[in-house]
Amino acid sequence: QVQLVQSGAEVTKPGASVKVSCRASGYIFTDYYMHWVRQAPGQGLEWLGWINTNSGGTKYAQKFQGRVTMTRDTSISTAYMELSRLRSDDTAVFYCARALAVDQPLLPADCWGQGTLVTVSS
Amino acid sequence: DIVMTQSPDSLAVSLGERATINCKSSQSVLYSSNNKNYLGWYKQKPGQPPKLLIYWASTRESGVPDRFSGSGSGTDFTLTISSLQAEDVAVYYCQQYYSTPFTFGQGTKLEIK
């Protein structure tokens, strides 16, 4: 079955960077775009961007431009999201989420990782 | 950015009754070239990731009970649960995927009356 398994919780300091991984299984990794979404404690959902897992091309939300980097390693079917210059208000659960159909970015996400809590605290 | 606004923020409905959640976008999410509304609905329970219920505004995702339905076009959309079950207690979000950044509504918390 389709599954996305994310790396474990992180605690980090303001100004540092964090890198979250998302290992995919049960489908052809390079056929589907991967989105990244975050959710601050008790808050709503916020889209960070997507990565074309085939070409490596990315599209980031303007809000995160310059701070976020999405990459992938096709040999191990894993996507990564790195967020730099962290602030306390970056504390959130970060999700990877697969686009609904092959080769299309303009789609909702039908399969989500379990989430990775990133806590930014001095 | 397209702003998505849901109403109400919270809703209490009796078991077996109908629940209706509205979502309004600040600009149309209807692509004229394919006549599709780039609008989805998600359900999220505490401690869990969101679950896709509806896409293209009215297409039910595989495995989603048929008591869930979506309607609307352009800028105004509705998610309807025809007969509320206990397991439907959750927060519901609409999302536009017409243009980046993809944006979500603020969420509607659905509870049992």
PDB file of C-alpha atoms in Angstrom:
ATOM      1  CA  GLN A   1       0.000   0.000   0.000  1.00  0.00           C
ATOM      2  CA  VAL A   2       1.039   3.589  -0.526  1.00  0.00           C
ATOM      3  CA  GLN A   3       2.917   4.884   2.494  1.00  0.00           C
ATOM      4  CA  LEU A   4       4.910   7.968   3.425  1.00  0.00           C
ATOM      5  CA  VAL A   5       7.103   7.655   6.512  1.00  0.00           C
ATOM      6  CA  GLN A   6       8.688  10.791   7.917  1.00  0.00           C
ATOM      7  CA  SER A   7      11.683  11.302  10.161  1.00  0.00           C
ATOM      8  CA  GLY A   8      11.292  11.829  13.882  1.00  0.00           C
ATOM      9  CA  ALA A   9      10.650  14.915  15.956  1.00  0.00           C
ATOM     10  CA  GLU A  10      13.294  17.613  16.113  1.00  0.00           C
ATOM     11  CA  VAL A  11      14.123  20.237  18.722  1.00  0.00           C
ATOM     12  CA  THR A  12      16.305  23.025  17.473  1.00  0.00           C
ATOM     13  CA  LYS A  13      17.344  26.570  18.280  1.00  0.00           C
ATOM     14  CA  PRO A  14      16.415  29.869  16.640  1.00  0.00           C
ATOM     15  CA  GLY A  15      18.631  30.606  13.678  1.00  0.00           C
ATOM     16  CA  ALA A  16      19.398  26.955  13.005  1.00  0.00           C
ATOM     17  CA  SER A  17      18.165  24.730  10.171  1.00  0.00           C
ATOM     18  CA  VAL A  18      16.152  21.534  10.146  1.00  0.00           C
ATOM     19  CA  LYS A  19      15.867  18.838   7.493  1.00  0.00           C
ATOM     20  CA  VAL A  20      12.859  16.519   7.440  1.00  0.00           C
ATOM     21  CA  SER A  21      12.803  13.344   5.374  1.00  0.00           C
ATOM     22  CA  CYS A  22       9.866  11.512   3.805  1.00  0.00           C
ATOM     23  CA  ARG A  23      10.379   7.948   2.579  1.00  0.00           C
ATOM     24  CA  ALA A  24       7.833   6.712   0.067  1.00  0.00           C
ATOM     25  CA  SER A  25       6.802   3.130  -0.624  1.00  0.00           C
ATOM     26  CA  GLY A  26       4.088   1.253  -2.470  1.00  0.00           C
ATOM     27  CA  TYR A  27       4.238   3.282  -5.699  1.00  0.00           C
ATOM     28  CA  ILE A  28       6.685   4.654  -8.258  1.00  0.00           C
ATOM     29  CA  PHE A  29       8.240   7.576  -6.393  1.00  0.00           C
ATOM     30  CA  THR A  30       9.168   9.598  -9.475  1.00  0.00           C
ATOM     31  CA  ASP A  31       5.662   9.496 -10.952  1.00  0.00           C
ATOM     32  CA  TYR A  32       4.102  11.884  -8.421  1.00  0.00           C
ATOM     33  CA  TYR A  33       4.818  15.386  -7.198  1.00  0.00           C
ATOM     34  CA  MET A  34       5.352  15.743  -3.448  1.00  0.00           C
ATOM     35  CA  HIS A  35       3.905  18.640  -1.462  1.00  0.00           C
ATOM     36  CA  TRP A  36       5.031  19.906   1.923  1.00  0.00           C
ATOM     37  CA  VAL A  37       2.500  21.396   4.349  1.00  0.00           C
ATOM     38  CA  ARG A  38       2.901  22.593   7.921  1.00  0.00           C
ATOM     39  CA  GLN A  39       0.562  23.084  10.852  1.00  0.00           C
ATOM     40  CA  ALA A  40       1.438  25.192  13.866  1.00  0.00           C
ATOM     41  CA  PRO A  41       0.071  23.953  17.215  1.00  0.00           C
ATOM     42  CA  GLY A  42      -3.707  24.389  17.282  1.00  0.00           C
ATOM     43  CA  GLN A  43      -3.656  26.200  13.946  1.00  0.00           C
ATOM     44  CA  GLY A  44      -4.605  25.539  10.327  1.00  0.00           C
ATOM     45  CA  LEU A  45      -2.716  24.155   7.354  1.00  0.00           C
ATOM     46  CA  GLU A  46      -0.070  26.066   5.406  1.00  0.00           C
ATOM     47  CA  TRP A  47       1.430  24.976   2.077  1.00  0.00           C
ATOM     48  CA  LEU A  48       5.207  25.370   1.725  1.00  0.00           C
ATOM     49  CA  GLY A  49       5.730  24.121  -1.807  1.00  0.00           C
ATOM     50  CA  TRP A  50       6.155  21.115  -4.058  1.00  0.00           C
ATOM     51  CA  ILE A  51       8.930  19.133  -5.673  1.00  0.00           C
ATOM     52  CA  ASN A  52       8.801  17.326  -8.988  1.00  0.00           C
ATOM     53  CA  THR A  53      10.309  14.065  -7.781  1.00  0.00           C
ATOM     54  CA  ASN A  54      11.323  13.147 -11.345  1.00  0.00           C
ATOM     55  CA  SER A  55      13.158  16.286 -12.437  1.00  0.00           C
ATOM     56  CA  GLY A  56      13.887  17.788  -9.023  1.00  0.00           C
ATOM     57  CA  GLY A  57      12.178  21.013 -10.037  1.00  0.00           C
ATOM     58  CA  THR A  58      10.570  22.952  -7.201  1.00  0.00           C
ATOM     59  CA  LYS A  59       7.921  25.563  -6.551  1.00  0.00           C
ATOM     60  CA  TYR A  60       7.954  27.341  -3.209  1.00  0.00           C
ATOM     61  CA  ALA A  61       5.435  29.605  -1.537  1.00  0.00           C
ATOM     62  CA  GLN A  62       6.744  33.164  -1.716  1.00  0.00           C
ATOM     63  CA  LYS A  63       6.571  33.382   2.073  1.00  0.00           C
ATOM     64  CA  PHE A  64       9.265  30.702   2.396  1.00  0.00           C
ATOM     65  CA  GLN A  65      11.383  31.631  -0.632  1.00  0.00           C
ATOM     66  CA  GLY A  66      15.030  31.795   0.400  1.00  0.00           C
ATOM     67  CA  ARG A  67      14.488  29.733   3.560  1.00  0.00           C
ATOM     68  CA  VAL A  68      13.105  26.460   2.237  1.00  0.00           C
ATOM     69  CA  THR A  69      14.842  23.879   0.082  1.00  0.00           C
ATOM     70  CA  MET A  70      13.135  20.745  -1.210  1.00  0.00           C
ATOM     71  CA  THR A  71      15.212  17.917  -2.616  1.00  0.00           C
ATOM     72  CA  ARG A  72      14.867  14.229  -3.308  1.00  0.00           C
ATOM     73  CA  ASP A  73      16.954  11.081  -3.594  1.00  0.00           C
ATOM     74  CA  THR A  74      15.311   8.849  -6.155  1.00  0.00           C
ATOM     75  CA  SER A  75      17.593   5.900  -5.316  1.00  0.00           C
ATOM     76  CA  ILE A  76      15.910   5.577  -1.931  1.00  0.00           C
ATOM     77  CA  SER A  77      12.495   7.072  -2.821  1.00  0.00           C
ATOM     78  CA  THR A  78      12.905   9.841  -0.286  1.00  0.00           C
ATOM     79  CA  ALA A  79      11.974  13.513  -0.349  1.00  0.00           C
ATOM     80  CA  TYR A  80      13.504  16.134   1.919  1.00  0.00           C
ATOM     81  CA  MET A  81      12.442  19.550   3.165  1.00  0.00           C
ATOM     82  CA  GLU A  82      15.002  21.825   4.773  1.00  0.00           C
ATOM     83  CA  LEU A  83      13.979  25.048   6.489  1.00  0.00           C
ATOM     84  CA  SER A  84      16.689  27.476   7.545  1.00  0.00           C
ATOM     85  CA  ARG A  85      16.985  30.536   9.787  1.00  0.00           C
ATOM     86  CA  LEU A  86      14.363  29.047  12.061  1.00  0.00           C
ATOM     87  CA  ARG A  87      12.254  31.239  14.357  1.00  0.00           C
ATOM     88  CA  SER A  88      10.045  30.282  17.265  1.00  0.00           C
ATOM     89  CA  ASP A  89       6.963  30.730  15.090  1.00  0.00           C
ATOM     90  CA  ASP A  90       8.250  27.990  12.791  1.00  0.00           C
ATOM     91  CA  THR A  91       7.328  25.483  15.514  1.00  0.00           C
ATOM     92  CA  ALA A  92       4.900  23.173  13.735  1.00  0.00           C
ATOM     93  CA  VAL A  93       4.127  19.711  12.483  1.00  0.00           C
ATOM     94  CA  PHE A  94       5.499  19.356   8.972  1.00  0.00           C
ATOM     95  CA  TYR A  95       3.822  16.943   6.556  1.00  0.00           C
ATOM     96  CA  CYS A  96       4.852  15.534   3.227  1.00  0.00           C
ATOM     97  CA  ALA A  97       1.894  14.696   1.000  1.00  0.00           C
ATOM     98  CA  ARG A  98       1.706  13.026  -2.393  1.00  0.00           C
ATOM     99  CA  ALA A  99      -0.211  14.656  -5.236  1.00  0.00           C
ATOM    100  CA  LEU A 100      -3.344  12.817  -6.289  1.00  0.00           C
ATOM    101  CA  ALA A 101      -2.298  11.724  -9.784  1.00  0.00           C
ATOM    102  CA  VAL A 102       0.822  11.198 -11.882  1.00  0.00           C
ATOM    103  CA  ASP A 103       2.837  14.057 -13.350  1.00  0.00           C
ATOM    104  CA  GLN A 104       0.478  16.794 -12.164  1.00  0.00           C
ATOM    105  CA  PRO A 105       1.300  19.434  -9.549  1.00  0.00           C
ATOM    106  CA  LEU A 106      -2.055  21.227  -9.611  1.00  0.00           C
ATOM    107  CA  LEU A 107      -3.746  18.602  -7.506  1.00  0.00           C
ATOM    108  CA  PRO A 108      -4.685  18.001  -3.893  1.00  0.00           C
ATOM    109  CA  ALA A 109      -2.815  15.440  -1.805  1.00  0.00           C
ATOM    110  CA  ASP A 110      -4.256  11.969  -1.368  1.00  0.00           C
ATOM    111  CA  CYS A 111      -1.608  10.392   0.837  1.00  0.00           C
ATOM    112  CA  TRP A 112       0.095  12.088   3.771  1.00  0.00           C
ATOM    113  CA  GLY A 113       3.025  11.287   6.002  1.00  0.00           C
ATOM    114  CA  GLN A 114       2.453  10.952   9.718  1.00  0.00           C
ATOM    115  CA  GLY A 115       3.950  14.381  10.376  1.00  0.00           C
ATOM    116  CA  THR A 116       7.180  15.561  11.992  1.00  0.00           C
ATOM    117  CA  LEU A 117       7.038  17.939  14.926  1.00  0.00           C
ATOM    118  CA  VAL A 118       9.728  20.598  14.721  1.00  0.00           C
ATOM    119  CA  THR A 119      10.130  22.633  17.895  1.00  0.00           C
ATOM    120  CA  VAL A 120      12.177  25.825  17.758  1.00  0.00           C
ATOM    121  CA  SER A 121      13.167  26.978  21.205  1.00  0.00           C
ATOM    122  CA  SER A 122      16.134  28.633  22.843  1.00  0.00           C
TER     123      SER A 122
ATOM    124  CA  ASP B   1      -2.692  34.793  -3.039  1.00  0.00           C
ATOM    125  CA  ILE B   2      -6.195  33.309  -3.101  1.00  0.00           C
ATOM    126  CA  VAL B   3      -7.851  33.667   0.298  1.00  0.00           C
ATOM    127  CA  MET B   4     -10.147  30.843   1.374  1.00  0.00           C
ATOM    128  CA  THR B   5     -12.800  31.649   3.965  1.00  0.00           C
ATOM    129  CA  GLN B   6     -14.885  28.958   5.620  1.00  0.00           C
ATOM    130  CA  SER B   7     -18.102  29.333   7.534  1.00  0.00           C
ATOM    131  CA  PRO B   8     -18.988  28.650  10.207  1.00  0.00           C
ATOM    132  CA  ASP B   9     -15.835  28.314  12.322  1.00  0.00           C
ATOM    133  CA  SER B  10     -17.572  25.657  14.402  1.00  0.00           C
ATOM    134  CA  LEU B  11     -20.729  23.643  14.062  1.00  0.00           C
ATOM    135  CA  ALA B  12     -22.700  21.302  16.348  1.00  0.00           C
ATOM    136  CA  VAL B  13     -25.099  18.875  14.701  1.00  0.00           C
ATOM    137  CA  SER B  14     -27.164  16.010  16.098  1.00  0.00           C
ATOM    138  CA  LEU B  15     -26.371  12.451  15.078  1.00  0.00           C
ATOM    139  CA  GLY B  16     -28.217  11.559  11.900  1.00  0.00           C
ATOM    140  CA  GLU B  17     -28.780  15.174  10.935  1.00  0.00           C
ATOM    141  CA  ARG B  18     -27.271  17.119   8.033  1.00  0.00           C
ATOM    142  CA  ALA B  19     -24.094  19.161   8.402  1.00  0.00           C
ATOM    143  CA  THR B  20     -23.180  21.884   5.923  1.00  0.00           C
ATOM    144  CA  ILE B  21     -19.861  23.716   5.686  1.00  0.00           C
ATOM    145  CA  ASN B  22     -19.249  26.596   3.310  1.00  0.00           C
ATOM    146  CA  CYS B  23     -16.064  27.765   1.638  1.00  0.00           C
ATOM    147  CA  LYS B  24     -15.567  30.945  -0.353  1.00  0.00           C
ATOM    148  CA  SER B  25     -12.517  31.820  -2.432  1.00  0.00           C
ATOM    149  CA  SER B  26     -11.347  35.395  -3.074  1.00  0.00           C
ATOM    150  CA  GLN B  27     -11.183  34.652  -6.785  1.00  0.00           C
ATOM    151  CA  SER B  28     -12.577  31.985  -9.052  1.00  0.00           C
ATOM    152  CA  VAL B  29     -10.893  28.573  -8.959  1.00  0.00           C
ATOM    153  CA  LEU B  30     -12.713  27.387 -12.082  1.00  0.00           C
ATOM    154  CA  TYR B  31     -10.399  26.683 -15.022  1.00  0.00           C
ATOM    155  CA  SER B  32     -12.364  27.557 -18.143  1.00  0.00           C
ATOM    156  CA  SER B  33     -10.201  25.329 -20.367  1.00  0.00           C
ATOM    157  CA  ASN B  34     -11.365  22.122 -18.670  1.00  0.00           C
ATOM    158  CA  ASN B  35     -14.392  23.376 -16.699  1.00  0.00           C
ATOM    159  CA  LYS B  36     -12.946  22.021 -13.449  1.00  0.00           C
ATOM    160  CA  ASN B  37     -13.035  23.681 -10.063  1.00  0.00           C
ATOM    161  CA  TYR B  38      -9.646  23.309  -8.378  1.00  0.00           C
ATOM    162  CA  LEU B  39     -11.119  22.854  -4.916  1.00  0.00           C
ATOM    163  CA  GLY B  40     -10.709  20.052  -2.412  1.00  0.00           C
ATOM    164  CA  TRP B  41     -12.010  19.161   1.036  1.00  0.00           C
ATOM    165  CA  TYR B  42     -10.089  17.457   3.834  1.00  0.00           C
ATOM    166  CA  LYS B  43     -11.019  15.992   7.201  1.00  0.00           C
ATOM    167  CA  GLN B  44      -8.574  16.048  10.088  1.00  0.00           C
ATOM    168  CA  LYS B  45      -8.878  14.329  13.433  1.00  0.00           C
ATOM    169  CA  PRO B  46      -6.652  15.284  16.384  1.00  0.00           C
ATOM    170  CA  GLY B  47      -3.141  13.924  16.109  1.00  0.00           C
ATOM    171  CA  GLN B  48      -3.679  12.702  12.548  1.00  0.00           C
ATOM    172  CA  PRO B  49      -2.745  14.079   9.133  1.00  0.00           C
ATOM    173  CA  PRO B  50      -5.525  15.441   6.934  1.00  0.00           C
ATOM    174  CA  LYS B  51      -7.521  12.982   4.848  1.00  0.00           C
ATOM    175  CA  LEU B  52      -8.714  13.926   1.363  1.00  0.00           C
ATOM    176  CA  LEU B  53     -12.493  13.634   1.013  1.00  0.00           C
ATOM    177  CA  ILE B  54     -13.438  15.528  -2.150  1.00  0.00           C
ATOM    178  CA  TYR B  55     -11.551  16.943  -5.139  1.00  0.00           C
ATOM    179  CA  TRP B  56     -12.605  18.857  -8.257  1.00  0.00           C
ATOM    180  CA  ALA B  57     -15.203  20.314  -5.856  1.00  0.00           C
ATOM    181  CA  SER B  58     -17.524  17.324  -6.126  1.00  0.00           C
ATOM    182  CA  THR B  59     -15.576  14.108  -6.830  1.00  0.00           C
ATOM    183  CA  ARG B  60     -15.504  11.801  -3.846  1.00  0.00           C
ATOM    184  CA  GLU B  61     -12.122  10.206  -3.103  1.00  0.00           C
ATOM    185  CA  SER B  62     -12.049   6.421  -3.189  1.00  0.00           C
ATOM    186  CA  GLY B  63     -13.340   4.882   0.029  1.00  0.00           C
ATOM    187  CA  VAL B  64     -15.093   8.011   1.275  1.00  0.00           C
ATOM    188  CA  PRO B  65     -18.671   7.287   2.403  1.00  0.00           C
ATOM    189  CA  ASP B  66     -21.373   8.593   0.101  1.00  0.00           C
ATOM    190  CA  ARG B  67     -22.892  10.678   2.905  1.00  0.00           C
ATOM    191  CA  PHE B  68     -20.113  13.169   2.050  1.00  0.00           C
ATOM    192  CA  SER B  69     -20.787  15.358  -0.959  1.00  0.00           C
ATOM    193  CA  GLY B  70     -19.322  18.519  -2.415  1.00  0.00           C
ATOM    194  CA  SER B  71     -20.945  21.173  -4.546  1.00  0.00           C
ATOM    195  CA  GLY B  72     -20.420  24.664  -5.896  1.00  0.00           C
ATOM    196  CA  SER B  73     -18.494  26.414  -8.627  1.00  0.00           C
ATOM    197  CA  GLY B  74     -16.369  29.487  -9.194  1.00  0.00           C
ATOM    198  CA  THR B  75     -15.977  31.033  -5.754  1.00  0.00           C
ATOM    199  CA  ASP B  76     -18.622  29.394  -3.574  1.00  0.00           C
ATOM    200  CA  PHE B  77     -18.484  25.805  -2.387  1.00  0.00           C
ATOM    201  CA  THR B  78     -20.217  23.537   0.098  1.00  0.00           C
ATOM    202  CA  LEU B  79     -19.362  20.308   1.859  1.00  0.00           C
ATOM    203  CA  THR B  80     -22.422  18.385   3.035  1.00  0.00           C
ATOM    204  CA  ILE B  81     -22.606  15.419   5.358  1.00  0.00           C
ATOM    205  CA  SER B  82     -26.088  14.042   4.825  1.00  0.00           C
ATOM    206  CA  SER B  83     -26.429  12.073   8.055  1.00  0.00           C
ATOM    207  CA  LEU B  84     -23.855  12.813  10.732  1.00  0.00           C
ATOM    208  CA  GLN B  85     -22.073   9.860  12.311  1.00  0.00           C
ATOM    209  CA  ALA B  86     -19.967   9.923  15.468  1.00  0.00           C
ATOM    210  CA  GLU B  87     -16.796   9.291  13.464  1.00  0.00           C
ATOM    211  CA  ASP B  88     -17.375  12.491  11.475  1.00  0.00           C
ATOM    212  CA  VAL B  89     -16.344  14.655  14.436  1.00  0.00           C
ATOM    213  CA  ALA B  90     -13.253  16.443  13.111  1.00  0.00           C
ATOM    214  CA  VAL B  91     -11.970  19.688  11.662  1.00  0.00           C
ATOM    215  CA  TYR B  92     -12.743  20.176   7.972  1.00  0.00           C
ATOM    216  CA  TYR B  93     -10.633  22.267   5.575  1.00  0.00           C
ATOM    217  CA  CYS B  94     -11.173  23.419   2.038  1.00  0.00           C
ATOM    218  CA  GLN B  95      -8.141  23.984  -0.200  1.00  0.00           C
ATOM    219  CA  GLN B  96      -7.679  25.614  -3.573  1.00  0.00           C
ATOM    220  CA  TYR B  97      -5.064  24.130  -5.894  1.00  0.00           C
ATOM    221  CA  TYR B  98      -5.800  26.489  -8.801  1.00  0.00           C
ATOM    222  CA  SER B  99      -2.679  28.541  -8.260  1.00  0.00           C
ATOM    223  CA  THR B 100       0.322  28.669  -5.984  1.00  0.00           C
ATOM    224  CA  PRO B 101       0.567  29.126  -3.139  1.00  0.00           C
ATOM    225  CA  PHE B 102      -2.080  26.512  -2.545  1.00  0.00           C
ATOM    226  CA  THR B 103      -4.185  27.905   0.275  1.00  0.00           C
ATOM    227  CA  PHE B 104      -6.497  26.413   2.862  1.00  0.00           C
ATOM    228  CA  GLY B 105      -9.520  27.724   4.669  1.00  0.00           C
ATOM    229  CA  GLN B 106      -9.130  28.320   8.390  1.00  0.00           C
ATOM    230  CA  GLY B 107     -11.006  25.138   9.230  1.00  0.00           C
ATOM    231  CA  THR B 108     -14.454  24.280  10.588  1.00  0.00           C
ATOM    232  CA  LYS B 109     -14.721  22.261  13.774  1.00  0.00           C
ATOM    233  CA  LEU B 110     -17.629  19.826  13.628  1.00  0.00           C
ATOM    234  CA  GLU B 111     -19.038  18.442  16.866  1.00  0.00           C
ATOM    235  CA  ILE B 112     -22.008  16.399  18.022  1.00  0.00           C
ATOM    236  CA  LYS B 113     -24.906  18.320  19.548  1.00  0.00           C
TER     237      LYS B 113
END
